[in-house]
Tab-separated table of C-alpha atoms and ligand atoms in Angstrom:
chain	number	residue	atom	x	y	z
K	668	MET	CA	2.376	9.848	24.884
K	669	MET	CA	-0.594	12.102	23.527
K	670	GLU	CA	0.106	10.566	20.043
K	671	ASN	CA	-3.913	10.705	19.058
K	672	THR	CA	-4.660	11.898	16.117
K	673	ILE	CA	-3.203	10.550	13.314
K	674	LEU	CA	-3.734	12.693	9.721
K	675	VAL	CA	-3.819	9.549	7.401
K	676	THR	CA	-3.181	11.121	3.178
K	677	GLY	CA	-4.787	8.657	1.162
K	678	GLY	CA	-6.653	7.290	3.688
K	679	ALA	CA	-9.512	6.664	1.097
K	680	GLY	CA	-7.210	4.225	-1.287
K	681	PHE	CA	-6.595	0.642	-0.994
K	682	ILE	CA	-4.250	0.696	1.930
K	683	GLY	CA	-4.939	3.582	3.458
K	684	SER	CA	-8.399	2.973	4.616
K	685	HIS	CA	-7.476	-0.450	5.719
K	686	THR	CA	-5.013	0.845	7.728
K	687	CYS	CA	-7.784	3.300	9.071
K	688	ILE	CA	-9.133	0.486	10.280
K	689	ALA	CA	-5.918	-1.047	11.964
K	690	LEU	CA	-5.529	2.801	13.790
K	691	HIS	CA	-9.023	2.921	14.900
K	692	GLU	CA	-9.034	-0.399	16.707
K	693	ALA	CA	-5.593	0.248	18.555
K	694	GLY	CA	-7.203	3.134	19.880
K	695	PHE	CA	-5.936	6.190	17.460
K	696	ARG	CA	-8.322	8.867	15.682
K	697	PRO	CA	-7.792	8.621	11.749
K	698	VAL	CA	-8.266	11.855	10.068
K	699	VAL	CA	-8.690	10.884	6.451
K	700	LEU	CA	-7.243	13.415	3.671
K	701	ASP	CA	-8.027	12.387	0.207
K	702	ASN	CA	-8.397	14.024	-3.614
K	703	PHE	CA	-10.018	11.034	-4.629
K	704	SER	CA	-7.882	10.670	-8.162
K	705	ASN	CA	-8.391	7.015	-7.002
K	706	ALA	CA	-11.148	6.391	-4.639
K	707	SER	CA	-14.537	6.414	-3.864
K	708	VAL	CA	-15.973	8.893	-1.048
K	709	ARG	CA	-18.123	5.371	-0.574
K	710	VAL	CA	-15.455	4.268	1.535
K	711	LEU	CA	-16.056	6.862	4.196
K	712	ASP	CA	-19.054	5.054	4.680
K	713	GLN	CA	-18.056	1.380	4.854
K	714	LEU	CA	-15.361	2.214	7.052
K	715	GLU	CA	-18.489	3.517	9.399
K	716	ARG	CA	-19.679	0.035	8.946
K	717	ILE	CA	-16.888	-1.591	9.890
K	718	THR	CA	-15.827	0.318	13.049
K	719	GLY	CA	-19.304	2.585	13.779
K	720	GLN	CA	-17.459	5.556	13.491
K	721	ARG	CA	-17.309	7.999	10.494
K	722	PHE	CA	-13.671	9.496	10.667
K	723	PRO	CA	-13.544	13.059	9.797
K	724	LEU	CA	-12.628	13.908	6.554
K	725	VAL	CA	-10.440	16.429	4.942
K	726	ARG	CA	-11.533	16.312	0.845
K	727	GLY	CA	-7.932	17.931	-1.278
K	728	ASP	CA	-4.230	17.174	-1.980
K	729	ILE	CA	-1.360	17.190	-0.522
K	730	ARG	CA	-0.091	19.696	-2.396
K	731	ASP	CA	-2.330	22.594	-1.371
K	732	ALA	CA	-0.637	24.073	1.681
K	733	ASP	CA	-2.855	26.329	3.188
K	734	LEU	CA	-5.328	22.846	3.259
K	735	LEU	CA	-2.989	21.328	5.085
K	736	ARG	CA	-2.177	23.923	7.467
K	737	ASP	CA	-6.234	24.262	8.053
K	738	THR	CA	-6.293	20.827	8.640
K	739	PHE	CA	-3.034	20.246	11.022
K	740	GLN	CA	-4.587	23.242	12.965
K	741	ARG	CA	-8.613	22.079	13.442
K	742	TYR	CA	-7.906	18.257	14.149
K	743	ARG	CA	-4.382	18.809	16.099
K	744	ILE	CA	-2.377	16.509	14.377
K	745	ASP	CA	0.440	14.215	16.223
K	746	ALA	CA	1.198	12.289	12.904
K	747	VAL	CA	0.971	12.005	9.345
K	748	PHE	CA	0.592	8.346	7.565
K	749	HIS	CA	1.188	9.106	4.157
K	750	PHE	CA	-0.124	7.082	1.274
K	751	ALA	CA	-1.219	9.522	-1.288
K	752	ALA	CA	0.908	9.316	-3.944
K	753	LEU	CA	0.218	7.580	-7.985
K	754	LYS	CA	1.444	4.106	-8.341
K	755	ALA	CA	1.068	2.302	-12.030
K	756	VAL	CA	4.679	1.872	-13.172
K	757	GLY	CA	3.372	1.821	-16.431
K	758	GLU	CA	2.104	5.235	-16.212
K	759	SER	CA	4.623	6.385	-14.966
K	760	VAL	CA	7.212	5.548	-17.452
K	761	ARG	CA	4.609	7.472	-20.063
K	762	GLN	CA	3.723	10.585	-17.631
K	763	PRO	CA	7.182	11.390	-15.828
K	764	LEU	CA	6.260	14.835	-14.646
K	765	ALA	CA	2.855	13.701	-13.412
K	766	TYR	CA	4.628	11.021	-10.969
K	767	TYR	CA	7.544	13.178	-9.638
K	768	GLU	CA	4.615	16.475	-9.451
K	769	ASN	CA	2.413	14.224	-7.113
K	770	ASN	CA	4.804	11.575	-5.364
K	771	VAL	CA	8.131	14.089	-4.496
K	772	SER	CA	6.573	17.572	-4.914
K	773	GLY	CA	3.282	16.146	-2.882
K	774	SER	CA	5.495	14.982	-0.100
K	775	LEU	CA	7.678	18.464	0.057
K	776	ALA	CA	4.537	20.277	0.118
K	777	LEU	CA	3.551	18.251	3.157
K	778	LEU	CA	6.843	17.811	4.724
K	779	GLN	CA	6.847	21.663	4.772
K	780	VAL	CA	3.306	22.218	6.345
K	781	MET	CA	4.354	19.752	9.041
K	782	GLN	CA	7.527	21.863	9.745
K	783	GLN	CA	5.775	24.575	9.943
K	784	CYS	CA	2.789	23.157	12.757
K	785	GLY	CA	5.593	21.477	14.268
K	786	VAL	CA	4.760	17.873	13.297
K	787	ARG	CA	7.813	15.778	13.613
K	788	ARG	CA	6.170	11.919	13.044
K	789	MET	CA	5.583	10.365	9.391
K	790	VAL	CA	4.725	7.022	8.767
K	791	PHE	CA	5.196	6.858	4.445
K	792	SER	CA	4.453	4.220	2.132
K	793	SER	CA	7.331	3.404	0.778
K	794	SER	CA	7.668	-0.129	-1.629
K	795	ALA	CA	10.261	-2.922	-2.056
K	796	THR	CA	10.586	-1.161	-5.727
K	797	VAL	CA	13.202	0.592	-4.074
K	798	TYR	CA	15.487	-1.927	-4.363
K	799	GLY	CA	15.123	-2.038	-7.925
K	800	GLU	CA	16.257	-5.241	-9.805
K	801	PRO	CA	16.994	-7.614	-6.848
K	802	GLN	CA	20.852	-8.505	-6.455
K	803	TYR	CA	19.794	-11.325	-4.286
K	804	VAL	CA	16.496	-12.872	-2.293
K	805	PRO	CA	15.159	-12.757	0.368
K	806	ILE	CA	15.739	-8.912	0.383
K	807	ASP	CA	16.690	-7.218	3.553
K	808	GLU	CA	17.095	-3.416	3.951
K	809	ALA	CA	20.967	-3.546	2.887
K	810	HIS	CA	20.012	-4.301	-0.349
K	811	PRO	CA	21.256	-1.411	-2.535
K	812	ILE	CA	18.945	1.368	-3.508
K	813	GLY	CA	18.289	1.782	-7.040
K	814	SER	CA	14.860	2.157	-9.690
K	815	THR	CA	14.019	1.257	-12.920
K	816	ASN	CA	11.050	3.655	-13.147
K	817	PRO	CA	9.579	7.118	-12.541
K	818	TYR	CA	7.256	5.715	-9.956
K	819	GLY	CA	9.948	3.349	-8.180
K	820	TRP	CA	12.386	6.929	-8.418
K	821	SER	CA	9.389	9.012	-6.828
K	822	LYS	CA	9.905	6.328	-3.621
K	823	VAL	CA	13.470	6.548	-3.663
K	824	MET	CA	13.722	10.404	-3.651
K	825	VAL	CA	11.330	10.601	-1.167
K	826	GLU	CA	12.800	8.260	1.055
K	827	GLN	CA	16.170	10.465	0.689
K	828	LEU	CA	13.854	13.782	1.172
K	829	LEU	CA	13.323	11.867	4.744
K	830	ARG	CA	16.816	11.126	5.605
K	831	ASP	CA	17.830	14.661	5.582
K	832	VAL	CA	14.621	16.075	7.130
K	833	ALA	CA	15.501	13.330	9.845
K	834	SER	CA	19.579	14.637	10.131
K	835	ALA	CA	18.637	17.877	10.344
K	836	ASP	CA	16.333	17.575	12.884
K	837	SER	CA	16.854	15.563	15.496
K	838	ASP	CA	13.392	15.175	16.740
K	839	PHE	CA	12.151	13.987	13.348
K	840	LEU	CA	10.347	10.744	12.765
K	841	ALA	CA	10.550	8.875	9.161
K	842	LEU	CA	9.389	5.475	8.969
K	843	ALA	CA	9.673	3.689	5.457
K	844	LEU	CA	7.508	0.863	5.035
K	845	ARG	CA	8.626	-1.235	2.070
K	846	TYR	CA	5.632	-3.052	1.352
K	847	PHE	CA	6.127	-6.315	-0.522
K	848	ASN	CA	3.074	-7.242	-3.082
K	849	PRO	CA	-0.106	-6.205	-0.866
K	850	VAL	CA	-3.488	-7.769	-1.361
K	851	GLY	CA	-6.226	-9.418	0.016
K	852	ALA	CA	-9.560	-7.503	1.427
K	853	HIS	CA	-10.859	-6.631	5.395
K	854	GLU	CA	-12.439	-10.084	6.149
K	855	SER	CA	-16.095	-8.435	6.146
K	856	GLY	CA	-15.822	-8.579	2.818
K	857	LEU	CA	-17.372	-4.411	2.892
K	858	LEU	CA	-13.767	-3.110	1.868
K	859	GLY	CA	-11.347	-4.051	-0.386
K	860	GLU	CA	-9.061	-2.946	-3.754
K	861	ASP	CA	-10.804	-0.858	-6.095
K	862	PRO	CA	-8.533	-0.261	-9.005
K	863	LEU	CA	-10.339	2.128	-11.839
K	864	GLY	CA	-9.410	0.679	-15.549
K	865	THR	CA	-7.753	-2.517	-16.424
K	866	PRO	CA	-6.010	-3.762	-13.326
K	867	ASN	CA	-2.186	-3.816	-13.724
K	868	ASN	CA	-1.788	-6.463	-11.032
K	869	LEU	CA	-2.089	-10.046	-10.105
K	870	VAL	CA	-4.599	-10.249	-7.818
K	871	PRO	CA	-7.106	-7.842	-8.905
K	872	PHE	CA	-6.834	-9.131	-12.378
K	873	ILE	CA	-7.591	-12.954	-10.850
K	874	ALA	CA	-10.603	-11.245	-9.306
K	875	GLN	CA	-12.158	-9.643	-12.276
K	876	THR	CA	-11.963	-12.637	-14.442
K	877	ALA	CA	-13.339	-15.129	-11.586
K	878	ILE	CA	-16.588	-12.559	-11.574
K	879	GLY	CA	-16.549	-12.425	-15.274
K	880	ARG	CA	-15.546	-9.138	-16.074
K	881	ARG	CA	-12.116	-10.486	-17.667
K	882	GLU	CA	-12.132	-13.763	-19.707
K	883	HIS	CA	-8.799	-14.829	-18.934
K	884	VAL	CA	-6.126	-14.087	-17.045
K	885	GLN	CA	-2.530	-13.947	-19.025
K	886	VAL	CA	0.501	-15.319	-17.206
K	887	PHE	CA	3.451	-13.483	-18.006
K	888	GLY	CA	6.170	-15.998	-18.380
K	889	SER	CA	6.243	-19.766	-17.619
K	890	ASP	CA	9.724	-20.375	-18.385
K	891	TYR	CA	11.754	-18.848	-15.314
K	892	GLN	CA	13.727	-20.724	-13.096
K	893	THR	CA	11.112	-21.696	-10.598
K	894	THR	CA	9.176	-24.720	-9.698
K	895	ASP	CA	6.626	-24.066	-12.156
K	896	GLY	CA	7.619	-21.592	-14.278
K	897	THR	CA	5.543	-18.410	-13.462
K	898	GLY	CA	6.930	-15.650	-11.148
K	899	VAL	CA	7.206	-16.017	-7.401
K	900	ARG	CA	6.342	-12.438	-5.229
K	901	ASP	CA	5.472	-12.304	-1.368
K	902	TYR	CA	1.874	-11.242	-1.127
K	903	ILE	CA	1.266	-9.807	1.779
K	904	HIS	CA	-2.447	-9.798	3.217
K	905	VAL	CA	-3.733	-5.675	3.254
K	906	MET	CA	-4.699	-6.284	7.247
K	907	ASP	CA	-1.126	-7.675	8.293
K	908	LEU	CA	0.319	-4.713	6.478
K	909	ALA	CA	-1.798	-2.387	8.120
K	910	GLU	CA	-1.274	-3.788	11.639
K	911	GLY	CA	2.822	-3.286	10.723
K	912	HIS	CA	2.035	0.299	10.597
K	913	VAL	CA	0.578	0.504	13.694
K	914	ALA	CA	2.898	-1.771	15.260
K	915	ALA	CA	5.477	0.430	13.766
K	916	PHE	CA	4.481	3.638	15.115
K	917	ARG	CA	4.009	1.954	18.550
K	918	THR	CA	7.228	0.745	18.696
K	919	HIS	CA	9.204	4.182	17.450
K	920	CYS	CA	6.622	7.224	18.376
K	921	GLY	CA	8.788	8.488	20.745
K	922	ASP	CA	11.834	7.748	18.827
K	923	PHE	CA	13.457	9.909	15.982
K	924	GLY	CA	15.818	9.338	13.167
K	925	PHE	CA	15.301	7.899	9.500
K	926	LYS	CA	14.154	3.608	10.174
K	927	PRO	CA	13.110	1.841	6.672
K	928	TYR	CA	11.188	-1.468	7.333
K	929	ASN	CA	10.620	-4.555	4.806
K	930	LEU	CA	6.847	-5.825	5.212
K	931	GLY	CA	6.649	-8.988	4.094
K	932	THR	CA	5.534	-12.597	4.612
K	933	GLY	CA	9.126	-13.794	3.933
K	934	ARG	CA	7.254	-16.166	1.623
K	935	GLY	CA	7.018	-16.679	-2.158
K	936	SER	CA	3.872	-17.445	-4.288
K	937	SER	CA	4.148	-18.414	-8.121
K	938	VAL	CA	1.623	-17.116	-10.106
K	939	LEU	CA	0.139	-20.347	-10.636
K	940	GLU	CA	-0.525	-21.008	-6.722
K	941	VAL	CA	-2.273	-17.898	-6.733
K	942	ILE	CA	-4.561	-18.714	-9.194
K	943	THR	CA	-5.326	-22.073	-7.707
K	944	ALA	CA	-5.807	-20.490	-4.224
K	945	PHE	CA	-8.248	-18.303	-6.014
K	946	GLU	CA	-9.879	-21.002	-7.683
K	947	LYS	CA	-10.321	-22.575	-4.291
K	948	SER	CA	-12.186	-19.390	-2.952
K	949	CYS	CA	-14.401	-18.731	-5.486
K	950	GLY	CA	-15.344	-23.018	-6.482
K	951	ALA	CA	-14.769	-22.463	-9.731
K	952	HIS	CA	-11.594	-22.576	-12.980
K	953	ILE	CA	-10.426	-19.531	-13.855
K	954	PRO	CA	-9.574	-19.555	-17.045
K	955	TRP	CA	-5.951	-18.136	-17.735
K	956	GLU	CA	-2.868	-18.799	-20.737
K	957	ALA	CA	0.439	-18.412	-20.792
K	958	ALA	CA	1.880	-15.262	-22.246
K	959	PRO	CA	5.179	-13.925	-22.786
K	960	ARG	CA	7.383	-12.331	-20.074
K	961	ARG	CA	6.327	-8.934	-19.132
K	962	PRO	CA	9.026	-6.549	-19.746
K	963	GLY	CA	10.887	-5.440	-16.410
K	964	ASP	CA	9.873	-8.543	-14.727
K	965	VAL	CA	12.255	-10.815	-12.075
K	966	ALA	CA	12.072	-14.188	-11.866
K	967	VAL	CA	11.570	-14.004	-8.337
K	968	ASN	CA	10.800	-11.600	-5.245
K	969	TRP	CA	10.398	-12.025	-1.311
K	970	ALA	CA	11.443	-10.183	1.416
K	971	ASP	CA	13.557	-10.771	4.569
K	972	PRO	CA	11.399	-9.163	7.188
K	973	ALA	CA	13.666	-10.583	9.716
K	974	LEU	CA	14.054	-6.612	11.409
K	975	ALA	CA	10.581	-6.227	11.668
K	976	VAL	CA	9.492	-9.389	13.561
K	977	LYS	CA	12.788	-8.636	15.457
K	978	ARG	CA	11.779	-4.659	16.733
K	979	LEU	CA	8.358	-4.236	15.883
K	980	ASN	CA	6.583	-7.329	17.616
K	981	TRP	CA	4.721	-8.060	14.146
K	982	ARG	CA	4.381	-10.668	11.836
K	983	ALA	CA	2.004	-11.297	9.026
K	984	ARG	CA	-0.027	-13.817	9.830
K	985	ARG	CA	-3.041	-14.102	7.352
K	986	ASP	CA	-1.640	-17.181	4.723
K	987	LEU	CA	-2.131	-17.032	0.414
K	988	GLN	CA	-5.994	-18.782	1.131
K	989	THR	CA	-6.967	-16.284	3.559
K	990	MET	CA	-5.793	-13.393	1.272
K	991	THR	CA	-7.878	-14.857	-2.058
K	992	ASP	CA	-10.842	-15.773	0.231
K	993	ASP	CA	-11.068	-12.382	1.433
K	994	VAL	CA	-10.660	-10.707	-2.391
K	995	TRP	CA	-13.557	-13.111	-3.124
K	996	ARG	CA	-15.695	-12.198	-0.271
K	997	TRP	CA	-15.104	-8.616	-1.262
K	998	GLN	CA	-15.034	-9.175	-5.187
K	999	SER	CA	-18.050	-10.909	-5.145
K	1000	ALA	CA	-20.004	-8.714	-3.199
K	1001	TYR	CA	-19.012	-5.748	-4.932
K	1002	PRO	CA	-18.538	-7.523	-8.688
K	1003	ASN	CA	-18.285	-3.486	-9.941
K	1004	GLY	CA	-16.303	-2.257	-6.654
K	1005	LEU	CA	-17.582	0.426	-4.766
K	1006	GLN	CA	-17.837	3.477	-7.217
K	1007	GLU	CA	-20.765	1.441	-9.281
K	1008	HIS	CA	-22.393	-0.563	-6.090
K	1009	THR	CA	-25.822	0.652	-5.776
K	1010	SER	CA	-27.211	-1.425	-2.477
Z	387	LIG	P1	-4.541	4.067	-3.964
Z	387	LIG	O1	-4.281	4.399	-5.289
Z	387	LIG	O2	-5.729	3.099	-3.874
Z	387	LIG	O3	-4.531	5.086	-2.799
Z	387	LIG	C1	-3.991	5.972	-2.914
Z	387	LIG	C2	-5.057	7.036	-2.272
Z	387	LIG	O4	-4.365	8.548	-2.405
Z	387	LIG	C3	-5.592	7.183	-3.356
Z	387	LIG	O5	-7.266	7.400	-2.242
Z	387	LIG	C4	-6.268	8.756	-4.116
Z	387	LIG	O6	-7.310	8.983	-4.334
Z	387	LIG	C5	-4.868	9.295	-3.195
Z	387	LIG	N1	-4.109	10.628	-3.719
Z	387	LIG	C6	-3.084	10.358	-4.821
Z	387	LIG	N2	-3.035	11.548	-4.997
Z	387	LIG	C7	-3.128	12.533	-4.247
Z	387	LIG	C8	-2.911	13.711	-3.806
Z	387	LIG	N3	-1.999	14.597	-4.377
Z	387	LIG	N4	-3.338	14.464	-2.382
Z	387	LIG	C9	-4.820	13.737	-1.994
Z	387	LIG	N5	-4.936	12.097	-2.217
Z	387	LIG	C10	-4.176	11.810	-3.292
Z	387	LIG	O7	-3.361	3.382	-3.483
Z	387	LIG	P2	-2.552	2.029	-2.484
Z	387	LIG	O8	-2.427	0.728	-3.339
Z	387	LIG	O9	-3.409	2.122	-1.350
Z	387	LIG	O10	-1.511	2.513	-2.543
Z	387	LIG	C11	-0.955	3.542	-0.928
Z	387	LIG	C12	0.797	3.718	-0.559
Z	387	LIG	O11	1.259	2.546	-0.932
Z	387	LIG	C13	1.165	4.589	-2.339
Z	387	LIG	O12	1.993	5.615	-1.744
Z	387	LIG	C14	1.700	3.587	-2.994
Z	387	LIG	O13	2.830	3.873	-4.118
Z	387	LIG	C15	2.454	2.358	-2.001
Z	387	LIG	N6	2.599	1.060	-2.815
Z	387	LIG	C16	1.614	0.667	-2.695
Z	387	LIG	C17	1.867	-1.224	-3.308
Z	387	LIG	C18	0.722	-1.840	-3.798
Z	387	LIG	O14	0.555	-2.636	-4.328
Z	387	LIG	N7	-0.697	-1.439	-4.031
Z	387	LIG	C19	3.145	-1.282	-2.696
Z	387	LIG	C20	4.131	-0.307	-2.620
Z	387	LIG	C21	3.826	0.388	-2.698
Z	388	LIG	C1	3.967	-4.653	-9.571
Z	388	LIG	C2	4.927	-3.504	-9.504
Z	388	LIG	C3	5.568	-2.865	-8.584
Z	388	LIG	C4	4.918	-2.362	-7.211
Z	388	LIG	C5	3.913	-3.845	-6.774
Z	388	LIG	C6	2.930	-3.450	-5.782
Z	388	LIG	C7	5.471	-3.627	-11.928
Z	388	LIG	C8	6.731	-3.845	-12.787
Z	388	LIG	N1	6.127	-3.693	-10.851
Z	388	LIG	O1	5.236	-5.405	-9.011
Z	388	LIG	O2	6.565	-1.870	-8.457
Z	388	LIG	O3	5.427	-1.947	-6.211
Z	388	LIG	O4	3.537	-3.929	-8.352
Z	388	LIG	O5	2.280	-4.888	-5.821
Z	388	LIG	O6	4.366	-3.441	-12.481
Z	388	LIG	N2	1.408	-11.155	-13.533
Z	388	LIG	C9	0.737	-12.210	-14.242
Z	388	LIG	N3	-0.768	-11.555	-14.848
Z	388	LIG	C10	-1.212	-10.701	-14.916
Z	388	LIG	C11	-0.537	-9.932	-13.563
Z	388	LIG	C12	0.533	-9.606	-13.414
Z	388	LIG	O7	1.348	-13.303	-14.551
Z	388	LIG	O8	-2.117	-9.765	-15.374
Z	388	LIG	C13	2.575	-11.528	-12.707
Z	388	LIG	C14	3.777	-11.062	-12.851
Z	388	LIG	O9	4.643	-11.441	-14.179
Z	388	LIG	C15	4.529	-10.897	-11.524
Z	388	LIG	C16	3.004	-11.817	-10.873
Z	388	LIG	O10	2.505	-11.749	-11.396
Z	388	LIG	O11	5.287	-12.430	-11.636
Z	388	LIG	C17	2.648	-10.365	-9.960
Z	388	LIG	O12	2.860	-9.274	-10.425
Z	388	LIG	P1	2.232	-7.746	-10.114
Z	388	LIG	O13	0.962	-8.062	-8.968
Z	388	LIG	O14	2.151	-6.540	-11.257
Z	388	LIG	O15	2.909	-7.161	-9.204
Z	388	LIG	P2	5.073	-7.180	-8.939
Z	388	LIG	O16	5.162	-6.671	-10.490
Z	388	LIG	O17	5.630	-7.982	-8.618
C-alpha cells in the first residue's frame, strides 16, 4: 500500500508535532502544514533534533484552497492527519464565529480540496468533548453525542461532515479519534506543550507553577463525589496518543467509512493525584489552594478504550508518573517554551 506521505495540518502544534515523530518512526513521511497561530516555527528544529529528519513545512492556512491544492500536488499526499484547530473552550464561548470559521469552515475547505485531488483518507482530531455532559462513565463510543460550548459543537459538526462524506463516497475513510486529556511531552525533553498566555488546562498550569512562572495552582472544586473531593480525568500521554494515530491508520488505511475511536487510558486521576505525581517529578512542593468549582466542569470523566484496544492493537502504556516526569524534563529545559528560549 503506497500510503506514504501524510499531510499533517497543525503539525507544529502540541499533538501534531508528537504525531510527526510517531509517523516518522513508523516509516511514513510527514509534511507539516501550519499557520503558526498557536505554535513556534522552532518546533521543526526540535523535530529534526529528535528524528534526524527535516520535515517539509508548508506555512499557511487550511482555509487557503489554492495553497492546499498546490501542496497536495507538490508532495503527492496520500492521506491527511487533521489537527489544525482552535481549542480553548472559554474563548469559543466568547468568539463562536472564530471557532466555527476556523474549525468547521477550515475542515470543509480541506475536504473539498481532498475531493478535488482524489485524497480519500483522513484522520481527524476529535475530542471526548463530543460526548457533552457524561451520562455514564467510563464513556464508550455509543455514548450520546452533544456539547456544551462552541468548541465542542465544532467537533460534533466536523464529525457529521465526515460521516456524510463517507456515506456519499464509498471509498472515503474518516477516522475520528476522540482524545480524552492529552498531557506529557516527548521523553527527550526537546518537545512539549507550549501554551500561549495563561494555561487553561491543569498540567501546563502545574508545570508553570513548578518552574516559578505562576504563584500557585487553584484546585477547582474539592467537594466532588470522588475519593479526595477533586475532579477526576483520564490523562493520556501525548506519545501514546501519537502512536494511537499510527495504529488506527495502519489498521484501517485500506478500509472506508466513518470510524470513531476513544483514545484514553481507561483510568482516572484526581487533581490532587496529578499534583502529587508532579511534586515527585520535580522534587519540590507545588503550592496549591482550594478554589470554587469551575463552571461547566463535571466530577468524573474517563474513557472506555476497549474498542481501540481490540481493533487497533494499541493501548496507552505510559502511566501518570511518566507523564509528569516527561513534562518536567521539557518544562525545566525550556522554562518559557520555544518562543523565548535562546540556546
Ligand atoms: P495546538 O494549538 O497545539 O495545535 C493546533 C495547531 O494548529 C497549532 O500549531 C496552530 O498554529 C495550528 N492551526 C490552527 N488553526 C489553523 C489553520 N486554520 N490553518 C493552519 N494551521 C492552524 O493544539 P493541540 O493540543 O495540538 O490540538 C490538536 C488537535 O487536537 C485540535 O484539533 C484540538 O481541538 C484537538 N484536541 C486537543 C485536545 C487537547 O487537550 N490538547 C483534546 C482533544 C482534542
Ligand atoms: C478541558 C476542556 C475539554 C478538552 C480538554 C482537553 C473545558 C471545560 N474542557 O477538559 O473540552 O477536551 O480540556 O484536555 O475546558 N483544574 C484545576 N485547576 C486548573 C485547571 C484545571 O483544578 O487550573 C481541574 C479541572 O477542574 C478538572 C481537571 O483539573 O477537574 C482537568 O482540567 P483541564 O485540564 O482543564 O481539562 P478538562 O476540563 O477535563
